Amino acid sequence: MRMLALFKKEYIQFFRNSAMVGLLIFAFFINVWMSGSGGSELKNYAVAVYNIDGTEVSQKLVDKIGPPYFKLDRMLYSDKEVDKVLTEGEISVVLIIPKDFSKNLADGRTAKLQLVMDGTRSNYTTTAMSYLETIIQMYSQEINPPEAGGPKVPSVEIQTMYWYNPNLEGSYRSGISELLIMITLLSVMLPASTMVQEKEIGTIEQLSVTPVSSYEIMLAKIIPMTTLILVCTVLSLYIVIIGILNTPIVGNIPFFLLVTVIHVFSSAGIGLTISTIARSMAETIMFSLIVVTPLLFLSGNITPIIAMNPVVQYLTYIFPLRWYIEISLAIIFKGAGPNDLIKQIIILLVLGLILFFYSASKFRDSLEKAK
């Protein structure tokens, strides 16, 4: 009964805080939707063309630059215009077709093209370059097909298969990744914020003299926040990820939620440790970001772990978020089950227990001092 009374108190206190409720809604719904809808794949990417050649042959190439990947934003007519649109950031990719393009093709010589790109937008311009090169190669094969009856040249044909995401939809990964990040961030921030709020309004002293143990107070901070995060996770999955972003979920959602509970408990422990240091909400947010930011960079979500320095790769083994993201993506996209992920789950559980009990001891010490 004491625990139920504490749970009730936490829920009432949380829903009275409109800023916290707003943060929860923004993080799990609006933020996940924005991240998922802004995938890295090209869709109607603006390209400018400077067609110096100006012939029918070169115009056929220009006509091939269109939806769904590109949008021919404008034609340019001088080097000065090319410099202007790139300098002002209006366009980041310009295709230049030189004067003798069609003549060189007609004479059987190599016809050169020039792609000028804004290197400060390398994430998109590199992809755009790859797509444009494919379009140009297809155009080259159309205007210069292999001669019929000529000698057959041995060739190697590559069949590429993309498992789990056949169309390479970037929105699938980005939406889920953002959801996992928000789960982690709020698992740290919410328990820390509710505890610091007790300090600010002066009720921490009242809690410390009530006939409840420090572990009961700790669980009263963690369990209500965990249930709120789980409810928002389920709603975000069905409303935003599946409903709006049309992301296919092939794995077992209850299994994913079970793993999420383990991760949330360990992250909430970090949050309560922060609450023993922070004296205000501003400090809570600052400390939460200081803790979560390196976790994100070492989780493999931003930079693949295999691309990191070998020393840093070993360092990632001690961070629960690395294992949580690895497990979650395997469940959601690959349909992996407990037998497939037993090693990762054990590591996540062990790291979570270490963090949780360390946080519990720090939290208990802080309550003893408050008495």
CSV table of C-alpha atoms in Angstrom, one decimal:
chain,number,residue,atom,x,y,z
A,1,MET,CA,0.0,0.0,0.0
A,2,ARG,CA,2.9,2.4,0.8
A,3,MET,CA,4.4,1.8,-2.7
A,4,LEU,CA,1.0,2.3,-4.4
A,5,ALA,CA,0.7,5.6,-2.5
A,6,LEU,CA,4.1,6.6,-3.7
A,7,PHE,CA,3.4,5.6,-7.3
A,8,LYS,CA,0.2,7.7,-7.2
A,9,LYS,CA,2.1,10.7,-5.8
A,10,GLU,CA,4.7,10.4,-8.7
A,11,TYR,CA,2.0,10.2,-11.4
A,12,ILE,CA,0.1,13.2,-10.0
A,13,GLN,CA,3.3,15.2,-9.6
A,14,PHE,CA,4.4,14.4,-13.2
A,15,PHE,CA,1.1,15.2,-14.9
A,16,ARG,CA,0.9,18.5,-13.0
A,17,ASN,CA,4.2,19.5,-14.7
A,18,SER,CA,3.1,20.6,-18.1
A,19,ALA,CA,6.8,21.1,-19.3
A,20,MET,CA,7.6,17.4,-18.6
A,21,VAL,CA,4.4,16.2,-20.3
A,22,GLY,CA,5.2,18.4,-23.3
A,23,LEU,CA,8.7,17.0,-23.4
A,24,LEU,CA,7.4,13.5,-23.4
A,25,ILE,CA,5.0,14.2,-26.3
A,26,PHE,CA,7.6,16.0,-28.3
A,27,ALA,CA,10.3,13.4,-27.9
A,28,PHE,CA,8.3,10.3,-28.7
A,29,PHE,CA,6.0,11.6,-31.3
A,30,ILE,CA,7.0,14.9,-33.1
A,31,ASN,CA,10.8,14.3,-32.8
A,32,VAL,CA,10.6,10.7,-34.0
A,33,TRP,CA,8.4,11.7,-36.9
A,34,MET,CA,10.7,14.5,-37.9
A,35,SER,CA,13.8,12.3,-37.8
A,36,GLY,CA,12.0,9.5,-39.7
A,37,SER,CA,10.6,11.7,-42.4
A,38,GLY,CA,14.0,13.3,-43.1
A,39,GLY,CA,15.8,10.2,-44.2
A,40,SER,CA,19.2,10.3,-46.0
A,41,GLU,CA,17.9,8.8,-49.3
A,42,LEU,CA,17.6,11.2,-52.2
A,43,LYS,CA,14.1,12.5,-53.1
A,44,ASN,CA,13.7,15.4,-55.5
A,45,TYR,CA,17.2,16.6,-54.8
A,46,ALA,CA,17.8,20.0,-56.5
A,47,VAL,CA,20.3,19.9,-59.3
A,48,ALA,CA,21.4,22.7,-61.7
A,49,VAL,CA,22.8,22.0,-65.2
A,50,TYR,CA,25.1,24.2,-67.3
A,51,ASN,CA,24.7,22.8,-70.8
A,52,ILE,CA,27.5,24.5,-72.8
A,53,ASP,CA,27.1,21.9,-75.6
A,54,GLY,CA,23.5,22.8,-76.2
A,55,THR,CA,22.7,20.0,-78.7
A,56,GLU,CA,19.9,17.5,-78.9
A,57,VAL,CA,22.3,14.7,-77.7
A,58,SER,CA,23.2,16.6,-74.5
A,59,GLN,CA,19.6,17.7,-73.9
A,60,LYS,CA,18.6,14.0,-73.8
A,61,LEU,CA,21.0,13.5,-70.9
A,62,VAL,CA,19.5,16.6,-69.2
A,63,ASP,CA,16.0,15.1,-69.6
A,64,LYS,CA,17.0,12.0,-67.7
A,65,ILE,CA,17.7,14.1,-64.5
A,66,GLY,CA,14.3,14.1,-62.8
A,67,PRO,CA,12.0,12.4,-60.3
A,68,PRO,CA,12.0,10.5,-58.1
A,69,TYR,CA,15.7,11.2,-57.1
A,70,PHE,CA,16.3,14.6,-58.7
A,71,LYS,CA,14.6,17.8,-59.5
A,72,LEU,CA,16.1,19.9,-62.3
A,73,ASP,CA,16.0,23.2,-60.4
A,74,ARG,CA,17.4,25.5,-63.0
A,75,MET,CA,19.5,25.8,-66.1
A,76,LEU,CA,22.7,27.9,-65.8
A,77,TYR,CA,24.3,29.9,-68.7
A,78,SER,CA,27.7,31.1,-67.4
A,79,ASP,CA,30.6,30.2,-65.1
A,80,LYS,CA,29.6,33.1,-63.0
A,81,GLU,CA,26.1,31.7,-62.4
A,82,VAL,CA,27.7,28.3,-61.4
A,83,ASP,CA,29.9,30.1,-58.8
A,84,LYS,CA,26.9,32.2,-57.5
A,85,VAL,CA,24.5,29.3,-56.8
A,86,LEU,CA,27.2,27.2,-55.1
A,87,THR,CA,28.5,30.1,-53.0
A,88,GLU,CA,25.1,31.2,-51.9
A,89,GLY,CA,24.1,27.7,-51.1
A,90,GLU,CA,21.1,27.7,-53.4
A,91,ILE,CA,22.3,24.5,-55.1
A,92,SER,CA,24.8,21.9,-54.0
A,93,VAL,CA,25.2,19.9,-57.2
A,94,VAL,CA,25.9,21.3,-60.7
A,95,LEU,CA,26.3,19.2,-63.8
A,96,ILE,CA,28.4,20.9,-66.5
A,97,ILE,CA,28.2,19.5,-70.1
A,98,PRO,CA,31.2,20.9,-72.1
A,99,LYS,CA,31.1,22.3,-75.6
A,100,ASP,CA,32.3,19.3,-77.6
A,101,PHE,CA,30.3,16.7,-75.7
A,102,SER,CA,28.1,15.5,-78.6
A,103,LYS,CA,31.0,15.9,-81.2
A,104,ASN,CA,33.3,13.6,-79.1
A,105,LEU,CA,30.5,11.0,-78.9
A,106,ALA,CA,29.9,11.1,-82.6
A,107,ASP,CA,33.7,10.7,-83.3
A,108,GLY,CA,33.9,7.8,-80.9
A,109,ARG,CA,36.1,9.6,-78.4
A,110,THR,CA,35.6,9.8,-74.7
A,111,ALA,CA,33.1,12.6,-73.8
A,112,LYS,CA,33.8,14.2,-70.5
A,113,LEU,CA,31.3,15.7,-68.1
A,114,GLN,CA,32.0,17.7,-65.0
A,115,LEU,CA,30.2,17.5,-61.6
A,116,VAL,CA,30.7,20.4,-59.3
A,117,MET,CA,29.5,19.8,-55.8
A,118,ASP,CA,29.4,21.7,-52.5
A,119,GLY,CA,31.8,19.7,-50.3
A,120,THR,CA,30.3,21.1,-47.0
A,121,ARG,CA,27.2,19.0,-47.7
A,122,SER,CA,29.2,15.8,-48.2
A,123,ASN,CA,26.5,13.5,-46.7
A,124,TYR,CA,24.1,14.3,-49.5
A,125,THR,CA,26.4,15.3,-52.3
A,126,THR,CA,28.3,12.0,-52.2
A,127,THR,CA,25.0,10.1,-52.6
A,128,ALA,CA,23.9,12.5,-55.3
A,129,MET,CA,27.2,11.9,-57.2
A,130,SER,CA,26.6,8.2,-57.0
A,131,TYR,CA,23.1,8.4,-58.4
A,132,LEU,CA,24.1,10.8,-61.2
A,133,GLU,CA,27.0,8.5,-62.2
A,134,THR,CA,24.5,5.7,-62.5
A,135,ILE,CA,22.2,7.8,-64.7
A,136,ILE,CA,25.1,8.9,-66.9
A,137,GLN,CA,26.3,5.3,-67.3
A,138,MET,CA,22.8,4.2,-68.3
A,139,TYR,CA,22.7,7.1,-70.8
A,140,SER,CA,26.1,6.1,-72.2
A,141,GLN,CA,24.8,2.5,-72.8
A,142,GLU,CA,21.7,3.8,-74.6
A,143,ILE,CA,23.6,5.9,-77.1
A,144,ASN,CA,26.5,3.5,-77.6
A,145,PRO,CA,25.1,-0.1,-77.3
A,146,PRO,CA,27.4,-3.1,-77.8
A,147,GLU,CA,27.7,-3.9,-81.5
A,148,ALA,CA,25.6,-6.9,-82.7
A,149,GLY,CA,27.7,-9.7,-83.9
A,150,GLY,CA,30.9,-8.4,-82.3
A,151,PRO,CA,33.3,-10.6,-80.3
A,152,LYS,CA,31.8,-11.6,-77.0
A,153,VAL,CA,33.8,-10.4,-74.1
A,154,PRO,CA,33.7,-12.4,-70.9
A,155,SER,CA,32.0,-10.5,-68.1
A,156,VAL,CA,31.2,-10.9,-64.4
A,157,GLU,CA,27.7,-10.1,-63.3
A,158,ILE,CA,27.1,-9.1,-59.7
A,159,GLN,CA,23.8,-9.7,-58.1
A,160,THR,CA,23.3,-7.5,-55.1
A,161,MET,CA,20.8,-8.4,-52.5
A,162,TYR,CA,19.9,-6.0,-49.6
A,163,TRP,CA,18.4,-8.0,-46.7
A,164,TYR,CA,16.0,-6.5,-44.1
A,165,ASN,CA,15.7,-3.2,-46.1
A,166,PRO,CA,15.5,-4.1,-49.8
A,167,ASN,CA,14.8,-0.5,-50.9
A,168,LEU,CA,17.4,1.0,-48.7
A,169,GLU,CA,14.9,3.3,-47.1
A,170,GLY,CA,16.8,5.6,-44.8
A,171,SER,CA,13.6,6.6,-42.9
A,172,TYR,CA,13.3,3.1,-41.5
A,173,ARG,CA,16.6,3.3,-39.6
A,174,SER,CA,16.5,7.0,-38.7
A,175,GLY,CA,13.0,6.8,-37.1
A,176,ILE,CA,13.8,3.8,-35.0
A,177,SER,CA,17.2,5.1,-34.0
A,178,GLU,CA,15.7,8.4,-32.8
A,179,LEU,CA,13.1,6.4,-30.8
A,180,LEU,CA,15.9,4.5,-29.1
A,181,ILE,CA,17.8,7.6,-28.3
A,182,MET,CA,14.7,9.3,-26.8
A,183,ILE,CA,14.1,6.3,-24.6
A,184,THR,CA,17.6,6.5,-23.3
A,185,LEU,CA,17.6,10.3,-22.8
A,186,LEU,CA,14.3,10.4,-21.0
A,187,SER,CA,15.1,7.3,-18.9
A,188,VAL,CA,18.0,9.4,-17.5
A,189,MET,CA,16.2,12.8,-17.4
A,190,LEU,CA,12.8,12.0,-15.9
A,191,PRO,CA,13.8,10.2,-12.7
A,192,ALA,CA,16.6,12.8,-12.2
A,193,SER,CA,14.2,15.7,-12.8
A,194,THR,CA,11.5,14.4,-10.4
A,195,MET,CA,14.0,13.9,-7.7
A,196,VAL,CA,15.5,17.4,-8.1
A,197,GLN,CA,12.0,18.8,-8.1
A,198,GLU,CA,11.6,17.3,-4.6
A,199,LYS,CA,14.7,19.3,-3.6
A,200,GLU,CA,13.5,22.5,-5.1
A,201,ILE,CA,10.1,22.5,-3.5
A,202,GLY,CA,11.5,21.2,-0.2
A,203,THR,CA,9.7,17.8,0.0
A,204,ILE,CA,12.9,15.7,0.0
A,205,GLU,CA,13.2,16.2,3.8
A,206,GLN,CA,9.6,15.0,4.2
A,207,LEU,CA,10.3,11.9,2.2
A,208,SER,CA,13.4,11.1,4.2
A,209,VAL,CA,11.5,11.0,7.5
A,210,THR,CA,8.6,8.9,6.2
A,211,PRO,CA,8.5,5.2,7.2
A,212,VAL,CA,9.7,4.1,3.8
A,213,SER,CA,13.2,2.8,2.9
A,214,SER,CA,15.5,4.5,0.4
A,215,TYR,CA,15.0,1.6,-2.0
A,216,GLU,CA,11.2,2.1,-1.9
A,217,ILE,CA,11.7,5.8,-2.7
A,218,MET,CA,14.1,4.9,-5.5
A,219,LEU,CA,11.6,2.4,-7.0
A,220,ALA,CA,8.8,4.9,-6.6
A,221,LYS,CA,10.9,7.3,-8.8
A,222,ILE,CA,11.9,4.7,-11.4
A,223,ILE,CA,8.8,2.5,-11.9
A,224,PRO,CA,6.2,5.2,-12.7
A,225,MET,CA,8.7,6.9,-15.1
A,226,THR,CA,9.4,3.5,-16.7
A,227,THR,CA,5.7,2.8,-17.3
A,228,LEU,CA,5.3,6.2,-18.9
A,229,ILE,CA,8.2,5.6,-21.2
A,230,LEU,CA,6.9,2.2,-22.1
A,231,VAL,CA,3.4,3.5,-22.9
A,232,CYS,CA,4.9,6.3,-25.0
A,233,THR,CA,7.2,3.8,-26.8
A,234,VAL,CA,4.3,1.5,-27.7
A,235,LEU,CA,2.2,4.5,-28.9
A,236,SER,CA,5.2,5.9,-30.9
A,237,LEU,CA,5.8,2.5,-32.5
A,238,TYR,CA,2.2,2.1,-33.7
A,239,ILE,CA,1.3,5.7,-34.5
A,240,VAL,CA,4.5,7.2,-35.8
A,241,ILE,CA,6.8,4.3,-36.8
A,242,ILE,CA,4.3,1.9,-38.3
A,243,GLY,CA,1.3,4.3,-39.0
A,244,ILE,CA,3.0,7.4,-40.4
A,245,LEU,CA,6.4,6.3,-41.5
A,246,ASN,CA,5.3,2.9,-42.7
A,247,THR,CA,8.3,1.2,-41.2
A,248,PRO,CA,8.0,-2.6,-41.4
A,249,ILE,CA,8.4,-4.2,-37.9
A,250,VAL,CA,9.1,-7.9,-38.4
A,251,GLY,CA,10.2,-8.8,-34.9
A,252,ASN,CA,8.3,-9.5,-31.6
A,253,ILE,CA,7.3,-6.2,-30.0
A,254,PRO,CA,6.7,-7.6,-26.5
A,255,PHE,CA,10.3,-9.0,-26.6
A,256,PHE,CA,11.6,-5.6,-27.6
A,257,LEU,CA,9.6,-4.0,-24.7
A,258,LEU,CA,11.1,-6.5,-22.3
A,259,VAL,CA,14.6,-5.5,-23.4
A,260,THR,CA,13.6,-1.9,-23.2
A,261,VAL,CA,12.6,-2.4,-19.5
A,262,ILE,CA,16.1,-3.7,-18.7
A,263,HIS,CA,17.7,-0.7,-20.4
A,264,VAL,CA,15.3,1.9,-18.9
A,265,PHE,CA,16.0,0.6,-15.4
A,266,SER,CA,19.8,0.9,-15.8
A,267,SER,CA,19.4,4.4,-17.4
A,268,ALA,CA,17.0,5.5,-14.7
A,269,GLY,CA,19.7,4.5,-12.2
A,270,ILE,CA,22.1,6.9,-13.9
A,271,GLY,CA,19.4,9.6,-13.7
A,272,LEU,CA,19.1,9.1,-9.9
A,273,THR,CA,22.8,9.3,-9.5
A,274,ILE,CA,22.7,12.6,-11.4
A,275,SER,CA,20.0,13.8,-9.0
A,276,THR,CA,22.4,13.3,-6.0
A,277,ILE,CA,24.7,15.8,-7.6
A,278,ALA,CA,22.4,18.3,-9.3
A,279,ARG,CA,20.8,21.0,-7.2
A,280,SER,CA,18.4,22.5,-9.8
A,281,MET,CA,16.6,21.5,-13.0
A,282,ALA,CA,19.1,23.4,-15.1
A,283,GLU,CA,22.0,21.4,-13.6
A,284,THR,CA,20.0,18.2,-14.1
A,285,ILE,CA,19.6,18.9,-17.9
A,286,MET,CA,23.2,19.8,-18.2
A,287,PHE,CA,24.5,16.7,-16.4
A,288,SER,CA,22.1,14.5,-18.3
A,289,LEU,CA,23.5,15.8,-21.6
A,290,ILE,CA,27.1,15.4,-20.4
A,291,VAL,CA,26.4,11.8,-19.6
A,292,VAL,CA,24.2,10.8,-22.6
A,293,THR,CA,26.2,12.5,-25.4
A,294,PRO,CA,29.3,10.3,-25.1
A,295,LEU,CA,27.0,7.3,-24.7
A,296,LEU,CA,25.4,8.2,-28.1
A,297,PHE,CA,28.7,8.6,-29.9
A,298,LEU,CA,30.0,5.3,-28.5
A,299,SER,CA,26.8,3.4,-29.2
A,300,GLY,CA,27.4,2.7,-32.9
A,301,ASN,CA,24.3,4.7,-33.8
A,302,ILE,CA,26.1,7.7,-35.3
A,303,THR,CA,29.4,6.1,-36.3
A,304,PRO,CA,29.6,2.3,-37.0
A,305,ILE,CA,31.6,0.6,-34.3
A,306,ILE,CA,33.7,-1.2,-36.9
A,307,ALA,CA,34.9,2.2,-38.2
A,308,MET,CA,36.1,3.4,-34.8
A,309,ASN,CA,39.6,3.3,-33.4
A,310,PRO,CA,40.4,-0.3,-32.0
A,311,VAL,CA,40.8,1.1,-28.5
A,312,VAL,CA,37.5,2.9,-28.7
A,313,GLN,CA,35.8,-0.2,-30.1
A,314,TYR,CA,36.8,-2.1,-26.9
A,315,LEU,CA,35.6,0.9,-24.8
A,316,THR,CA,32.1,0.6,-26.3
A,317,TYR,CA,31.7,-2.8,-24.6
A,318,ILE,CA,31.1,-1.2,-21.2
A,319,PHE,CA,28.2,1.0,-22.4
A,320,PRO,CA,24.7,-0.5,-22.2
A,321,LEU,CA,23.4,1.7,-25.0
A,322,ARG,CA,25.6,0.0,-27.5
A,323,TRP,CA,24.0,-3.4,-26.7
A,324,TYR,CA,20.5,-2.0,-26.4
A,325,ILE,CA,20.7,-0.5,-29.9
A,326,GLU,CA,22.2,-3.6,-31.3
A,327,ILE,CA,19.5,-5.8,-29.8
A,328,SER,CA,16.7,-3.5,-30.7
A,329,LEU,CA,17.6,-3.2,-34.4
A,330,ALA,CA,18.0,-7.0,-34.6
A,331,ILE,CA,14.6,-7.6,-33.1
A,332,ILE,CA,12.7,-4.9,-35.1
A,333,PHE,CA,14.3,-5.3,-38.5
A,334,LYS,CA,15.7,-8.9,-38.6
A,335,GLY,CA,13.1,-10.6,-36.4
A,336,ALA,CA,15.8,-12.0,-34.1
A,337,GLY,CA,14.6,-13.9,-31.0
A,338,PRO,CA,16.1,-14.5,-27.6
A,339,ASN,CA,18.2,-17.5,-28.8
A,340,ASP,CA,19.8,-15.3,-31.4
A,341,LEU,CA,20.7,-12.5,-29.0
A,342,ILE,CA,21.4,-14.4,-25.7
A,343,LYS,CA,25.0,-13.0,-25.5
A,344,GLN,CA,24.0,-9.4,-26.0
A,345,ILE,CA,21.1,-9.7,-23.6
A,346,ILE,CA,23.3,-11.2,-20.8
A,347,ILE,CA,25.8,-8.4,-21.3
A,348,LEU,CA,23.1,-5.7,-21.2
A,349,LEU,CA,21.5,-7.3,-18.1
A,350,VAL,CA,24.9,-7.5,-16.2
A,351,LEU,CA,25.8,-3.9,-17.1
A,352,GLY,CA,22.3,-2.8,-16.1
A,353,LEU,CA,22.5,-4.5,-12.7
A,354,ILE,CA,25.9,-3.0,-12.0
A,355,LEU,CA,24.7,0.5,-12.9
A,356,PHE,CA,21.4,0.0,-11.0
A,357,PHE,CA,23.0,-1.2,-7.7
A,358,TYR,CA,25.8,1.4,-7.8
A,359,SER,CA,23.1,4.1,-8.4
A,360,ALA,CA,21.0,2.7,-5.5
A,361,SER,CA,24.0,2.9,-3.1
A,362,LYS,CA,24.7,6.5,-4.1
A,363,PHE,CA,21.0,7.4,-3.8
A,364,ARG,CA,20.7,5.8,-0.4
A,365,ASP,CA,23.8,7.7,0.8
A,366,SER,CA,22.3,11.0,-0.4
A,367,LEU,CA,19.0,10.3,1.5
A,368,GLU,CA,20.9,9.4,4.6
A,369,LYS,CA,22.6,12.8,4.5
A,370,ALA,CA,19.2,14.5,4.0
A,371,LYS,CA,18.0,13.0,7.2
